[in-house]
Short mmCIF file of C-alpha atoms in Angstrom, two decimals:
data_model
loop_
_atom_site.label_atom_id
_atom_site.label_comp_id
_atom_site.label_asym_id
_atom_site.label_seq_id
_atom_site.Cartn_x
_atom_site.Cartn_y
_atom_site.Cartn_z
CA UNK A 102 299.86 154.00 24.15
CA UNK A 103 301.59 154.33 27.56
CA UNK A 104 304.33 151.98 28.70
CA UNK A 105 305.76 152.27 32.18
CA UNK A 106 308.84 150.14 32.69
CA UNK A 107 310.46 149.64 36.10
CA UNK A 108 309.92 153.24 37.11
CA UNK A 109 311.27 154.32 40.48
CA UNK A 110 311.24 157.75 42.00
CA UNK A 111 312.57 159.20 45.22
CA UNK A 112 311.85 162.42 47.05
CA UNK A 113 315.18 162.67 48.80
CA UNK A 114 315.47 159.48 50.85
CA UNK A 115 311.81 158.63 50.52
CA UNK A 116 310.88 156.28 47.71
CA UNK A 117 307.54 157.29 46.18
CA UNK A 118 307.53 154.87 43.25
CA UNK A 119 309.14 151.45 43.35
CA UNK A 120 309.61 149.49 40.13
CA UNK A 121 306.25 150.34 38.66
CA UNK A 122 305.34 148.45 35.48
CA UNK A 123 302.21 149.07 33.51
CA UNK A 124 301.02 149.14 29.93
CA UNK A 125 297.97 151.07 28.85
CA UNK A 126 296.76 150.14 25.38
CA UNK A 127 294.91 152.59 23.17
CA UNK A 128 291.26 152.63 24.16
CA UNK A 129 291.91 150.95 27.50
CA UNK A 130 290.56 152.34 30.75
CA UNK A 131 292.75 151.81 33.77
CA UNK A 132 291.71 152.77 37.28
CA UNK A 133 294.33 153.28 39.96
CA UNK A 134 293.35 153.17 43.61
CA UNK A 135 295.21 153.00 46.87
CA UNK A 136 295.70 154.87 50.14
CA UNK A 137 296.96 158.44 50.12
CA UNK A 138 300.71 158.66 49.76
CA UNK A 139 300.84 155.46 47.75
CA UNK A 140 302.24 157.24 44.68
CA UNK A 141 299.15 157.24 42.45
CA UNK A 142 299.17 160.96 41.70
CA UNK A 143 302.93 161.01 41.39
CA UNK A 144 302.71 158.30 38.76
CA UNK A 145 300.30 160.39 36.68
CA UNK A 146 302.52 163.44 37.06
CA UNK A 147 305.52 161.42 35.91
CA UNK A 148 303.66 160.25 32.83
CA UNK A 149 303.19 163.77 31.48
CA UNK A 150 306.58 164.93 32.60
CA UNK A 151 305.47 167.25 35.37
CA UNK A 152 307.75 165.30 37.71
CA UNK A 153 311.04 163.61 36.88
CA UNK A 154 311.72 160.01 37.85
CA UNK A 155 315.12 158.56 38.59
CA UNK A 156 314.96 155.02 37.28
CA UNK A 157 313.19 153.13 34.53
CA UNK A 158 311.44 154.44 31.47
CA UNK A 159 308.08 155.81 30.43
CA UNK A 160 307.12 155.71 26.77
CA UNK A 161 304.08 157.60 25.52
CA UNK A 162 302.96 156.91 21.98
CA UNK A 163 306.43 155.64 21.08
CA UNK A 164 308.20 158.65 22.61
CA UNK A 165 310.40 158.06 25.63
CA UNK A 166 310.29 160.59 28.46
CA UNK A 167 313.76 159.54 29.53
CA UNK A 168 315.19 160.87 26.30
CA UNK A 169 316.51 164.38 26.98
CA UNK A 170 315.68 165.31 23.39
CA UNK A 171 311.98 164.62 23.93
CA UNK A 172 309.84 167.72 23.64
CA UNK A 173 307.73 167.45 26.77
CA UNK A 174 305.42 170.23 25.62
CA UNK A 175 304.54 168.38 22.43
CA UNK A 176 304.06 165.21 24.40
CA UNK A 177 301.71 166.84 26.90
CA UNK A 178 299.41 167.84 24.05
CA UNK A 179 298.55 164.17 23.69
CA UNK A 180 297.72 163.76 27.37
CA UNK A 181 294.78 165.61 28.83
CA UNK A 182 294.83 165.98 32.57
CA UNK A 183 292.11 166.70 35.11
CA UNK A 184 293.03 167.64 38.66
CA UNK A 185 291.45 167.09 42.04
CA UNK A 186 291.10 170.83 42.64
CA UNK A 187 289.97 171.69 39.07
CA UNK A 188 292.71 174.33 38.62
CA UNK A 189 290.71 176.51 36.27
CA UNK A 190 292.11 179.97 35.55
CA UNK A 191 289.99 182.12 37.89
CA UNK A 192 290.56 185.37 35.99
CA UNK A 193 289.26 184.02 32.69
CA UNK A 194 285.78 183.12 31.55
CA UNK A 195 284.88 179.49 31.09
CA UNK A 196 285.11 179.91 27.31
CA UNK A 197 288.57 181.47 27.55
CA UNK A 198 289.72 178.71 29.89
CA UNK A 199 288.88 176.20 27.19
CA UNK A 200 290.07 178.10 24.11
CA UNK A 201 293.41 179.35 25.45
CA UNK A 202 295.57 176.29 24.78
CA UNK A 203 294.04 175.45 21.37
CA UNK A 204 294.63 179.06 20.27
CA UNK A 205 298.14 179.45 21.65
CA UNK A 206 299.51 175.94 21.24
CA UNK A 207 297.59 174.70 18.21
CA UNK A 208 297.32 178.19 16.69
CA UNK A 209 293.63 177.76 16.03
CA UNK A 210 291.69 180.87 15.13
CA UNK A 211 289.40 182.28 17.79
CA UNK A 212 286.12 181.37 15.99
CA UNK A 213 287.38 177.86 15.38
CA UNK A 214 288.50 177.40 18.99
CA UNK A 215 285.27 178.87 20.34
CA UNK A 216 283.14 176.65 18.14
CA UNK A 217 284.96 173.60 19.45
CA UNK A 218 284.71 174.90 23.03
CA UNK A 219 280.95 175.33 22.72
CA UNK A 220 280.63 171.78 21.41
CA UNK A 221 282.57 170.55 24.42
CA UNK A 222 280.51 172.60 26.85
CA UNK A 223 277.43 171.12 25.22
CA UNK A 224 278.88 167.69 25.77
CA UNK A 225 279.62 168.25 29.46
CA UNK A 226 276.17 169.73 29.85
CA UNK A 227 276.83 173.41 30.67
CA UNK A 228 276.76 175.42 27.41
CA UNK A 229 274.99 178.25 29.25
CA UNK A 230 278.06 178.82 31.43
CA UNK A 231 280.42 179.86 28.63
CA UNK A 232 280.55 183.48 29.78
CA UNK A 233 280.71 182.73 33.51
CA UNK A 234 283.81 182.85 35.65
CA UNK A 235 284.97 179.74 37.53
CA UNK A 236 284.06 181.25 40.90
CA UNK A 237 280.42 181.46 39.80
CA UNK A 238 280.21 177.71 39.14
CA UNK A 239 279.63 174.83 41.50
CA UNK A 240 282.45 172.37 42.06
CA UNK A 241 280.87 169.82 39.74
CA UNK A 242 280.46 172.41 37.00
CA UNK A 243 284.06 173.56 37.44
CA UNK A 244 285.32 170.03 37.10
CA UNK A 245 283.27 169.55 33.94
CA UNK A 246 284.83 172.71 32.52
CA UNK A 247 288.24 171.32 33.44
CA UNK A 248 287.40 168.15 31.50
CA UNK A 249 286.29 170.25 28.52
CA UNK A 250 289.53 172.25 28.74
CA UNK A 251 291.59 169.06 28.58
CA UNK A 252 289.48 167.64 25.74
CA UNK A 253 289.88 170.85 23.71
CA UNK A 254 293.45 169.81 22.91
CA UNK A 255 292.07 166.58 21.43
CA UNK A 256 294.29 164.36 23.54
CA UNK A 257 294.85 160.69 22.78
CA UNK A 258 294.58 159.84 26.47
CA UNK A 259 292.87 161.46 29.43
CA UNK A 260 294.34 161.26 32.90
CA UNK A 261 292.22 162.02 35.94
CA UNK A 262 293.77 162.68 39.34
CA UNK A 263 291.04 162.06 41.93
CA UNK A 264 288.55 164.09 39.91
CA UNK A 265 285.69 163.75 42.39
CA UNK A 266 287.54 163.89 45.72
CA UNK A 267 286.99 167.62 46.21
CA UNK A 268 283.30 167.49 45.32
CA UNK A 269 280.15 167.50 47.38
CA UNK A 270 278.45 164.10 47.19
CA UNK A 271 275.60 165.24 44.97
CA UNK A 272 278.01 166.67 42.42
CA UNK A 273 280.09 163.56 42.05
CA UNK A 274 277.55 161.88 39.81
CA UNK A 275 277.45 164.66 37.21
CA UNK A 276 281.22 164.43 36.79
CA UNK A 277 281.24 160.65 36.70
CA UNK A 278 278.57 160.65 34.02
CA UNK A 279 280.77 162.79 31.78
CA UNK A 280 283.67 160.42 32.41
CA UNK A 281 281.57 157.36 31.69
CA UNK A 282 280.43 159.01 28.47
CA UNK A 283 284.04 159.53 27.47
CA UNK A 284 284.89 155.94 28.28
CA UNK A 285 282.03 154.68 26.13
CA UNK A 286 283.30 156.73 23.20
CA UNK A 287 286.55 154.80 23.38
CA UNK A 288 288.84 157.35 25.01
CA UNK A 289 292.00 155.92 26.54
CA UNK A 290 291.76 156.73 30.23
CA UNK A 291 293.97 156.56 33.27
CA UNK A 292 291.96 157.39 36.36
CA UNK A 293 293.08 157.74 39.95
CA UNK A 294 289.89 157.43 41.96
CA UNK A 295 288.17 155.77 44.85
CA UNK A 296 284.83 155.71 43.05
CA UNK A 297 284.54 151.96 42.93
CA UNK A 298 281.19 152.08 41.15
CA UNK A 299 282.90 153.88 38.31
CA UNK A 300 285.81 151.44 38.35
CA UNK A 301 283.44 148.49 38.19
CA UNK A 302 281.50 149.99 35.30
CA UNK A 303 284.25 151.14 32.96
CA UNK A 304 287.66 149.83 34.03
CA UNK A 305 289.43 147.27 31.86
CA UNK A 306 291.96 146.99 34.62
CA UNK A 307 292.09 148.10 38.23
CA UNK A 308 295.42 148.67 39.89
CA UNK A 309 295.93 148.83 43.63
CA UNK A 310 299.00 150.74 44.76
CA UNK A 311 300.57 150.94 48.17
CA UNK A 312 303.88 152.49 49.25
CA UNK A 313 304.89 153.22 45.66
CA UNK A 314 304.29 149.66 44.43
CA UNK A 315 301.60 148.08 42.35
CA UNK A 316 300.38 145.51 44.85
CA UNK A 317 297.62 144.00 42.82
CA UNK A 318 295.88 144.30 39.50
CA UNK A 319 292.67 142.79 38.32
CA UNK A 320 289.56 143.16 36.22
CA UNK A 321 286.22 144.56 37.33
CA UNK A 322 284.24 142.32 39.63
CA UNK A 323 287.04 139.85 40.05
CA UNK A 324 289.22 142.53 41.65
CA UNK A 325 286.55 143.36 44.19
CA UNK A 326 285.39 139.86 44.94
CA UNK A 327 288.66 138.01 45.09
CA UNK A 328 291.48 140.32 46.09
CA UNK A 329 294.63 138.27 46.49
CA UNK A 330 296.74 140.29 48.87
CA UNK A 331 295.77 141.08 52.43
CA UNK A 332 296.64 144.76 51.91
CA UNK A 333 294.12 145.03 49.08
CA UNK A 334 291.49 143.25 51.14
CA UNK A 335 291.98 145.68 54.03
CA UNK A 336 291.78 148.66 51.71
CA UNK A 337 288.70 147.47 49.87
CA UNK A 338 287.12 146.59 53.21
CA UNK A 339 287.58 150.20 54.27
CA UNK A 340 286.16 151.88 51.18
CA UNK A 341 283.44 149.41 50.22
CA UNK A 342 281.81 149.20 53.65
CA UNK B 45 308.89 242.14 66.41
CA UNK B 46 308.46 241.23 62.82
CA UNK B 47 305.30 239.40 61.98
CA UNK B 48 305.15 237.11 58.98
CA UNK B 49 302.69 238.37 56.41
CA UNK B 50 301.04 235.60 54.48
CA UNK B 51 300.84 236.08 50.75
CA UNK B 52 298.96 233.20 49.24
CA UNK B 53 298.92 235.11 45.99
CA UNK B 54 302.30 233.56 45.13
CA UNK B 55 300.42 230.41 44.29
CA UNK B 56 298.63 231.91 41.32
CA UNK B 57 300.29 235.24 40.59
CA UNK B 58 302.35 235.17 37.41
CA UNK B 59 304.92 233.89 36.83
CA UNK B 60 304.72 231.81 40.04
CA UNK B 61 301.40 230.16 39.34
CA UNK B 62 302.66 229.10 35.97
CA UNK B 63 305.85 227.73 37.51
CA UNK B 64 303.86 225.48 39.77
CA UNK B 65 301.78 224.26 36.84
CA UNK B 66 304.93 223.58 34.83
CA UNK B 67 306.30 221.73 37.87
CA UNK B 68 303.14 219.65 38.12
CA UNK B 69 303.31 218.78 34.42
CA UNK B 70 306.90 217.59 34.86
CA UNK B 71 305.98 215.60 37.98
CA UNK B 72 303.24 213.87 36.02
CA UNK B 73 305.66 213.10 33.19
CA UNK B 74 308.36 211.78 35.50
CA UNK B 75 305.96 209.56 37.45
CA UNK B 76 304.04 208.24 34.45
CA UNK B 77 307.07 207.49 32.26
CA UNK B 78 309.08 206.02 35.14
CA UNK B 79 306.03 203.86 35.94
CA UNK B 80 306.11 202.36 32.45
CA UNK B 81 309.73 201.32 33.05
CA UNK B 82 309.02 200.18 36.62
CA UNK B 83 306.08 198.05 35.60
CA UNK B 84 307.77 196.38 32.62
CA UNK B 85 311.06 195.68 34.40
CA UNK B 86 309.25 194.80 37.64
CA UNK B 87 307.19 192.17 35.84
CA UNK B 88 310.29 190.88 34.05
CA UNK B 89 312.52 190.57 37.13
CA UNK B 90 309.69 189.46 39.43
CA UNK B 91 309.01 186.65 36.95
CA UNK B 92 312.69 185.76 36.69
CA UNK B 93 312.76 185.41 40.49
CA UNK B 94 309.93 182.91 40.31
CA UNK B 95 310.98 180.57 37.51
CA UNK B 96 312.47 177.14 38.06
CA UNK B 97 315.69 177.69 36.10
CA UNK B 98 318.07 178.90 38.83
CA UNK B 99 320.44 181.12 36.80
CA UNK B 100 317.45 183.30 35.88
CA UNK B 101 316.33 183.34 39.51
CA UNK B 102 319.76 184.64 40.51
CA UNK B 103 319.61 187.40 37.91
CA UNK B 104 316.21 188.43 39.28
CA UNK B 105 317.43 188.31 42.88
CA UNK B 106 320.55 190.36 42.11
CA UNK B 107 318.51 193.04 40.43
CA UNK B 108 316.06 193.30 43.30
CA UNK B 109 318.72 193.30 46.02
CA UNK B 110 320.85 195.97 44.36
CA UNK B 111 318.09 198.39 43.50
CA UNK B 112 316.00 197.87 46.61
CA UNK B 113 318.77 198.26 49.16
CA UNK B 114 320.50 201.42 47.96
CA UNK B 115 318.77 204.73 48.77
CA UNK B 116 317.04 206.18 45.74
CA UNK B 117 318.84 209.52 46.19
CA UNK B 118 322.21 207.78 45.99
CA UNK B 119 321.14 205.82 42.92
CA UNK B 120 320.02 208.99 41.21
CA UNK B 121 323.35 210.71 41.92
CA UNK B 122 325.15 207.65 40.63
CA UNK B 123 323.27 207.63 37.33
CA UNK B 124 323.63 211.38 36.95
CA UNK B 125 327.34 211.71 37.73
CA UNK B 126 328.78 208.28 37.05
CA UNK B 127 326.25 206.84 34.61
CA UNK B 128 327.52 208.51 31.43
CA UNK B 129 331.11 207.56 32.37
CA UNK B 130 330.17 203.90 32.28
CA UNK B 131 329.60 204.14 28.55
CA UNK B 132 333.13 205.08 27.53
CA UNK B 133 334.70 208.36 26.45
CA UNK B 134 333.04 208.98 23.10
CA UNK B 135 329.55 208.05 24.19
CA UNK B 136 329.99 209.96 27.43
CA UNK B 137 330.74 213.11 25.49
CA UNK B 138 327.71 212.67 23.27
CA UNK B 139 325.42 211.86 26.16
CA UNK B 140 326.51 214.87 28.18
CA UNK B 141 325.47 217.01 25.23
CA UNK B 142 321.88 215.81 25.30
CA UNK B 143 319.76 218.68 26.45
CA UNK B 144 317.54 217.80 29.38
CA UNK B 145 319.78 214.88 30.28
CA UNK B 146 318.80 215.20 33.95
CA UNK B 147 315.15 214.74 32.97
CA UNK B 148 315.87 211.45 31.20
CA UNK B 149 318.12 210.25 34.00
CA UNK B 150 315.44 211.01 36.58
CA UNK B 151 312.89 208.94 34.67
CA UNK B 152 315.36 206.12 34.12
CA UNK B 153 316.63 206.10 37.74
CA UNK B 154 313.17 206.32 39.25
CA UNK B 155 311.95 203.54 36.95
CA UNK B 156 314.84 201.20 37.79
CA UNK B 157 314.46 201.79 41.52
CA UNK B 158 310.70 201.30 41.57
CA UNK B 159 311.01 198.20 39.36
CA UNK B 160 312.80 196.40 42.20
CA UNK B 161 309.83 197.05 44.47
CA UNK B 162 307.30 196.07 41.81
CA UNK B 163 309.30 192.88 41.21
CA UNK B 164 308.83 191.87 44.83
CA UNK B 165 305.08 192.35 44.61
CA UNK B 166 304.99 190.33 41.38
CA UNK B 167 306.89 187.55 43.10
CA UNK B 168 304.42 187.61 45.98
CA UNK B 169 301.63 187.38 43.42
CA UNK B 170 303.12 184.26 41.85
CA UNK B 171 303.70 182.73 45.26
CA UNK B 172 300.03 183.10 46.15
CA UNK B 173 298.89 181.18 43.06
CA UNK B 174 298.58 177.52 43.99
CA UNK B 175 301.08 175.12 42.52
CA UNK B 176 298.39 173.10 40.81
CA UNK B 177 297.70 176.02 38.51
CA UNK B 178 301.18 175.73 37.00
CA UNK B 179 300.69 172.00 36.45
CA UNK B 180 297.31 172.63 34.88
CA UNK B 181 298.68 175.12 32.34
CA UNK B 182 301.61 172.89 31.43
CA UNK B 183 299.35 169.86 31.10
CA UNK B 184 297.54 171.59 28.23
CA UNK B 185 300.78 171.64 26.24
CA UNK B 186 301.71 175.29 26.75
CA UNK B 187 305.38 176.18 27.05
CA UNK B 188 306.68 177.88 30.18
CA UNK B 189 306.94 181.18 28.34
CA UNK B 190 303.32 180.89 27.20
CA UNK B 191 302.31 179.87 30.71
CA UNK B 192 303.79 183.00 32.26
CA UNK B 193 302.68 185.34 29.51
CA UNK B 194 299.10 184.19 29.01
CA UNK B 195 298.11 182.86 32.43
CA UNK B 196 300.44 183.50 35.34
CA UNK B 197 301.41 187.15 34.81
CA UNK B 198 297.82 188.30 34.13
CA UNK B 199 296.67 186.31 37.15
CA UNK B 200 299.42 187.58 39.46
CA UNK B 201 298.96 191.21 38.39
CA UNK B 202 295.29 191.06 39.28
CA UNK B 203 296.18 189.76 42.72
CA UNK B 204 298.64 192.57 43.44
CA UNK B 205 296.71 195.62 42.30
CA UNK B 206 296.43 197.02 45.88
CA UNK B 207 300.20 197.09 46.54
CA UNK B 208 300.79 198.31 42.97
CA UNK B 209 298.52 201.26 43.73
CA UNK B 210 300.86 202.18 46.58
CA UNK B 211 303.87 201.92 44.30
CA UNK B 212 302.24 204.04 41.62
CA UNK B 213 301.50 206.68 44.28
CA UNK B 214 305.01 206.49 45.65
CA UNK B 215 306.59 207.00 42.26
CA UNK B 216 305.01 210.47 42.02
CA UNK B 217 306.15 211.32 45.53
CA UNK B 218 309.68 210.01 44.93
CA UNK B 219 309.89 212.07 41.74
CA UNK B 220 310.49 215.07 44.04
CA UNK B 221 314.02 213.74 44.52
CA UNK B 222 314.68 214.64 40.88
CA UNK B 223 315.03 218.27 41.98
CA UNK B 224 318.45 217.35 43.37
CA UNK B 225 319.73 216.88 39.84
CA UNK B 226 318.02 220.03 38.65
CA UNK B 227 314.76 218.75 37.18
CA UNK B 228 312.26 221.58 37.53
CA UNK B 229 309.38 219.53 38.89
CA UNK B 230 306.85 220.62 41.51
CA UNK B 231 309.11 220.68 44.57
CA UNK B 232 311.88 222.40 42.61
CA UNK B 233 309.43 225.09 41.56
CA UNK B 234 308.17 225.66 45.10
CA UNK B 235 311.79 226.27 46.20
CA UNK B 236 312.28 228.60 43.28
CA UNK B 237 309.24 230.63 44.33
CA UNK B 238 310.66 230.77 47.86
CA UNK B 239 313.97 232.06 46.55
CA UNK B 240 312.29 234.86 44.65
CA UNK B 241 309.53 235.86 47.06
CA UNK B 242 310.63 234.55 50.48
CA UNK B 243 307.19 232.99 50.74
CA UNK B 244 308.41 229.43 51.10
CA UNK B 245 305.65 228.51 53.49
CA UNK B 246 302.93 229.27 50.96
CA UNK B 247 304.91 227.80 48.09
CA UNK B 248 305.55 224.55 49.99
CA UNK B 249 301.92 224.37 51.04
CA UNK B 250 300.99 224.79 47.40
CA UNK B 251 303.30 221.92 46.45
CA UNK B 252 301.76 219.77 49.18
CA UNK B 253 298.28 220.48 47.86
CA UNK B 254 299.40 219.55 44.36
CA UNK B 255 300.82 216.21 45.53
CA UNK B 256 297.70 215.51 47.55
CA UNK B 257 295.35 216.08 44.63
CA UNK B 258 297.62 214.15 42.28
CA UNK B 259 297.78 211.25 44.73
CA UNK B 260 294.05 211.11 45.17
CA UNK B 261 293.61 211.13 41.40
CA UNK B 262 295.98 208.18 41.09
CA UNK B 263 294.05 206.26 43.75
CA UNK B 264 290.77 206.94 41.93
CA UNK B 265 292.28 205.72 38.68
CA UNK B 266 293.65 202.57 40.29
CA UNK B 267 290.29 201.90 41.96
CA UNK B 268 288.76 201.83 38.52
CA UNK B 269 291.42 199.49 37.21
CA UNK B 270 290.97 197.29 40.26
CA UNK B 271 287.23 196.89 39.81
CA UNK B 272 287.66 196.36 36.08
CA UNK B 273 290.17 193.54 36.58
CA UNK B 274 288.88 192.05 39.80
CA UNK B 275 288.92 188.26 39.76
CA UNK B 276 285.30 187.19 40.28
CA UNK B 277 284.74 185.55 43.61
CA UNK B 278 288.16 186.44 44.93
CA UNK B 279 288.19 190.06 46.01
CA UNK B 280 284.98 191.22 47.54
CA UNK B 281 284.48 194.25 49.65
#
């Protein structure tokens, strides 16, 4: 589904990604963790073409992002993305937030898009908020709307960029539950998070990044119990206290 | 010693009262029509200044710099005297035959000038929307054109309603400059009354009252628009 081959990226002199290699198969759930500034978010942004990279290649569903002929807009339809700060459109209702892209990009009719949006709101547990504006929702509710907005485009893969980092502790669980639900339904997922409980429960693979490199990769419990590199041990020691 | 005898009757006595009303009607037309131009071009050039593609940004910047830095009076004279010449001999001749040419030029000139100011507000509006919002729209598969049209422009416009209110007010006040090319708007009419009656003080006071009431009406209207389009949770008073 997603192939990342030897990808490197620089911001000026500073190297943010260094020879990153990774393959995400359809249906796989990959969790990326690592200290801030390690390039996790940048990697996600490179995958849907929001940021260019200078070396290597990323192939999504057989389409290379390095190819100048690639239609990035078409490609992004396959990749749903959820952001740390939700990024809902504050001047639109929840329903409109969700229906906008399906109506404008997929040219769905309004009733069709709204029907789908209501199903998604049902699924994330807040159908009663369809007419509300983002500012009237709690952080957890906003993030669930953001997930519904991404799902409305029926993406083949969902990418989450620290989806719970901006949330109050008691709201984290409601978002994680939605994500776990998605994982159980077989969605391909690429998740940047420090929620190790979530990683343990759903991840097929956990990647630890530091200074733009993938330092270590492992599976579930094994990753936590027997980290190989010292850097991973230090990091896990910090967050698993 | 001669004492000045006030004659406030010039404000409603015929034909003077009617002149002032005709002037007001023209002022409203000039301001409202020029505002349509100012708003559309302001949104267009303000957006061009904000996009990533640099040639478009330069076009936007050029427009704003040229129209914002030259006095409006000078611009108006330019369009009135030199404008038709820019179009070549045959067209120039035809254009100079249009009756009420000064009226159209006033609307056009006022619109172009105000657009440069609106463009700057629009740019400020875009700048105050967090960068993540752009990423979020693009990540749903929308094109940049769709992003600006459906999300960013409506969002930015809501953020800049207060400064736009000032611009909308100013366009009616600036329309007084149109008298210099012979458009018989409110200020023009107050001078005309002065010429005929030597009661310039009353006539000018009348014009001031007209602008004041017009301005307050515009503010009321914009207040309504502002509360109608307020972004929930963002602007609270």
